[in-house]
Amino acid sequence: DAGVIQSPRHEVTEMGQEVTLRCKPISGHNSLFWYRQTMMRGLELLIYFNNNVPIDDSGMPEDRFSAKMPNASFSTLKIQPSEPRDSAVYFCASSSRESSNQPQHFGDGTRLSIL
Amino acid sequence: SQQGEEDPQALSIQEGENATMNCSYKTSINNLQWYRQNSGRGLVHLILIRSNEREKHSGRLRVTLDTSKKSSSLLITASRAADTASYFCATDKGAAGNKLTFGGGTRVLVKP
C-alpha cells in the first residue's frame, strides 16, 4: 500500500514567493496533520484535520500560512509570502481514526529553503 | 516547552549493545508513543503504550511507562547499525482527540 505522499520533496525559492506543499494521505485515513521540523524548534504541529475539517490550527505561525483539505485524499499547505525563517522540513502525516491511540503515518517531507 | 523531553540528546554505542533512552512529560496522558526517524525520512511509528500499561514489548524494543513519575523509557536490545536514527516520544496531553506533542528526540549512533 502506498504511504503518505508529499510533493515536492525539495523546494528552493526566493523570499516573497508563494510556496505550496502538497500531501496525499493514506487511503481511508480520516485524520491529517501538518508538521514543521527545524533544528532549533524540533517537530511542531502546525494544523490538523479530522474528516477534512480543520480542528486545531493554533500551531500555524502567522497569517502567511494557510492549509486546506478540499477532499479526503488531498491537502495543501501554502506560505504566502515566504520568508527565510520558513526554511524547514515540512511533514504531512495521517492516521486512521480520530483518537490518540492510533499511530500517525508520516510522509518523507518537503525540504523547503527560502533564499 | 515541549510536552515530551528525551534524555539523552545523543547516544553512541557499539553494535550488539543495548540502547536506553528516556522521555519525561509534564501533564497527564492517555497514551505515549515512540517513533523513529532515519536521516532524510519521515517518522515511523514503533510502539504505543497506554496510560494503564506499565511495560510493552515489540521485537527488540521494550517500553516502560511510569505515570507517577511522568516518564517513559525505550530500550533497544542487541542494537544493530540499522538502528542508527533519532527516536522521539509523543504524548497526547490527556486531551480528547488525536493531537500529539513530540519531544526533541534522542540521536542514536550504533557503530559497527
XYZ file of C-alpha atoms in Angstrom:
227
model
C 0.000 0.000 0.000
C 1.195 3.498 -0.750
C 2.157 5.547 2.252
C 1.636 9.263 2.723
C 2.858 11.046 -0.399
C 4.261 14.536 -0.257
C 5.360 16.788 -3.076
C 7.675 18.318 -3.885
C 10.480 16.612 -1.953
C 12.645 19.692 -2.218
C 11.772 23.308 -2.888
C 14.143 26.235 -3.190
C 12.661 29.635 -3.809
C 13.289 33.274 -3.149
C 11.700 35.153 -0.312
C 8.414 36.746 -1.156
C 7.363 33.908 -3.414
C 4.315 31.763 -2.772
C 5.040 28.184 -1.781
C 2.535 25.338 -1.975
C 3.218 21.980 -0.365
C 1.033 19.014 -1.207
C 0.024 15.877 0.635
C -1.897 12.746 -0.236
C -2.810 10.803 2.924
C -3.183 7.061 3.126
C -6.486 5.978 1.608
C -9.137 5.507 4.279
C -7.388 7.651 6.851
C -9.555 10.461 8.114
C -7.069 12.500 10.136
C -4.312 14.579 8.558
C -1.543 16.521 10.248
C 0.970 19.115 9.056
C 4.236 19.431 10.999
C 7.334 21.560 10.650
C 10.755 20.322 11.764
C 13.780 22.523 12.430
C 16.950 22.018 14.426
C 16.058 24.862 16.761
C 12.405 24.083 17.457
C 12.155 20.365 16.752
C 8.912 18.931 15.395
C 5.967 21.311 15.684
C 2.342 20.587 14.842
C 1.009 23.313 12.588
C -2.552 22.182 11.951
C -4.619 19.034 11.811
C -7.834 17.964 10.147
C -10.417 15.335 11.026
C -12.749 14.322 8.205
C -11.425 17.237 6.113
C -12.347 19.787 8.801
C -9.585 21.832 10.485
C -9.649 21.023 14.187
C -6.670 22.866 15.630
C -4.627 25.478 13.790
C -3.044 27.000 16.873
C 0.398 25.975 15.627
C 0.173 27.931 12.408
C 2.832 30.588 12.953
C 1.330 33.513 11.072
C -1.361 34.547 8.657
C 1.134 33.888 5.916
C 0.450 30.194 6.455
C -2.772 28.558 5.325
C -3.867 24.951 4.895
C -6.755 23.364 3.089
C -8.186 19.897 2.730
C -10.721 20.021 -0.087
C -11.292 16.262 -0.002
C -10.226 13.149 1.846
C -7.309 12.444 -0.484
C -5.564 15.800 -0.748
C -4.287 18.634 1.378
C -2.158 21.703 0.764
C -0.065 23.933 2.977
C 0.562 27.360 1.497
C 3.004 30.063 2.558
C 2.497 33.472 1.043
C 4.718 35.446 1.095
C 7.572 33.163 2.110
C 10.444 34.314 4.332
C 13.895 32.813 5.007
C 12.816 31.798 8.534
C 10.225 29.486 6.968
C 13.072 27.233 5.826
C 12.443 23.818 7.372
C 11.308 20.313 6.593
C 7.526 20.107 6.417
C 5.881 16.768 7.119
C 2.402 15.534 6.483
C 1.028 12.607 8.463
C -2.247 10.725 8.527
C -3.968 8.367 10.925
C -6.939 6.102 10.622
C -9.115 7.428 13.424
C -9.709 10.492 15.490
C -8.030 9.061 18.522
C -4.651 9.416 20.151
C -4.349 5.633 20.349
C -3.706 5.455 16.631
C -0.232 5.693 15.111
C 0.477 8.512 12.733
C 1.972 7.656 9.357
C 4.403 10.245 8.039
C 5.429 11.174 4.537
C 9.094 11.769 3.778
C 8.652 15.518 3.961
C 9.316 18.554 1.826
C 12.654 20.247 2.470
C 11.962 23.938 1.942
C 14.702 26.522 1.522
C 13.786 30.184 1.241
C 16.655 32.325 -0.012
C 8.324 23.949 26.256
C 7.623 20.594 24.696
C 5.438 18.049 26.449
C 7.951 15.266 25.998
C 11.644 15.706 26.618
C 14.051 12.952 25.713
C 17.220 12.128 27.525
C 19.971 11.805 26.488
C 20.001 14.064 23.444
C 22.570 11.818 21.800
C 23.835 8.287 22.379
C 26.696 6.398 20.777
C 27.036 2.638 21.280
C 28.657 -0.395 19.715
C 26.683 -2.896 17.707
C 25.288 -5.573 19.993
C 24.959 -3.283 22.991
C 21.655 -2.110 24.419
C 20.430 1.453 23.980
C 18.208 3.111 26.550
C 16.562 6.484 26.213
C 14.086 8.263 28.431
C 11.161 10.588 27.953
C 9.648 12.872 30.560
C 6.405 14.735 30.221
C 4.503 17.293 32.230
C 0.764 16.674 32.068
C -1.333 13.545 32.332
C -1.665 11.417 29.225
C -3.895 8.779 27.672
C -1.167 7.216 25.563
C 2.505 7.612 24.830
C 4.048 6.669 21.502
C 7.617 6.183 20.305
C 8.759 6.955 16.767
C 11.993 6.511 14.833
C 13.321 8.863 12.182
C 16.077 7.900 9.808
C 18.089 10.682 8.223
C 16.144 12.427 5.477
C 12.997 10.423 6.089
C 9.686 10.800 7.878
C 8.941 9.433 11.329
C 7.972 5.806 11.667
C 5.732 4.592 14.488
C 7.384 1.997 16.724
C 5.149 1.309 19.677
C 2.256 2.734 21.700
C 1.756 2.281 25.413
C -1.459 3.207 27.164
C -1.554 5.024 30.473
C -2.816 1.903 32.265
C 0.089 -0.200 30.969
C 3.496 -0.368 32.622
C 5.527 -2.278 30.068
C 5.260 -3.340 26.462
C 7.468 -5.328 24.125
C 7.797 -5.422 20.363
C 10.648 -7.464 18.953
C 13.887 -5.959 20.287
C 12.029 -2.969 21.729
C 10.911 -2.656 25.323
C 8.954 0.348 26.530
C 8.114 1.176 30.110
C 5.769 3.810 31.444
C 5.699 5.255 34.945
C 2.764 7.633 35.189
C 3.610 8.559 38.781
C 6.950 9.926 37.579
C 5.557 11.057 34.227
C 8.290 9.232 32.401
C 8.834 6.507 29.840
C 11.848 4.613 28.612
C 12.655 2.904 25.331
C 15.162 0.068 25.355
C 16.605 -1.332 22.153
C 18.323 -4.641 22.829
C 21.167 -6.098 20.775
C 21.454 -2.966 18.693
C 22.354 -3.064 15.012
C 23.885 -0.456 12.737
C 20.459 -0.130 11.107
C 19.087 1.149 14.429
C 21.054 4.364 13.889
C 18.348 7.026 13.864
C 16.630 9.641 16.000
C 13.987 8.438 18.410
C 11.057 10.560 19.564
C 8.387 10.158 22.189
C 4.966 11.674 21.593
C 2.202 12.320 24.077
C -1.400 13.343 23.798
C -1.613 15.511 26.930
C -4.635 13.534 28.090
C -6.970 15.571 25.926
C -9.652 14.209 23.681
C -8.793 13.958 20.046
C -5.656 12.839 18.333
C -3.231 15.718 18.672
C 0.288 14.584 19.635
C 3.174 16.595 21.009
C 6.647 15.337 20.160
C 9.782 15.626 22.228
C 13.130 16.828 20.945
C 14.413 13.348 20.221
C 17.445 11.212 21.037
C 20.013 10.717 18.280
C 21.358 7.176 18.436
C 24.517 6.123 16.620
C 25.245 2.408 16.517
C 28.813 1.767 15.453
C 29.568 -1.478 13.630
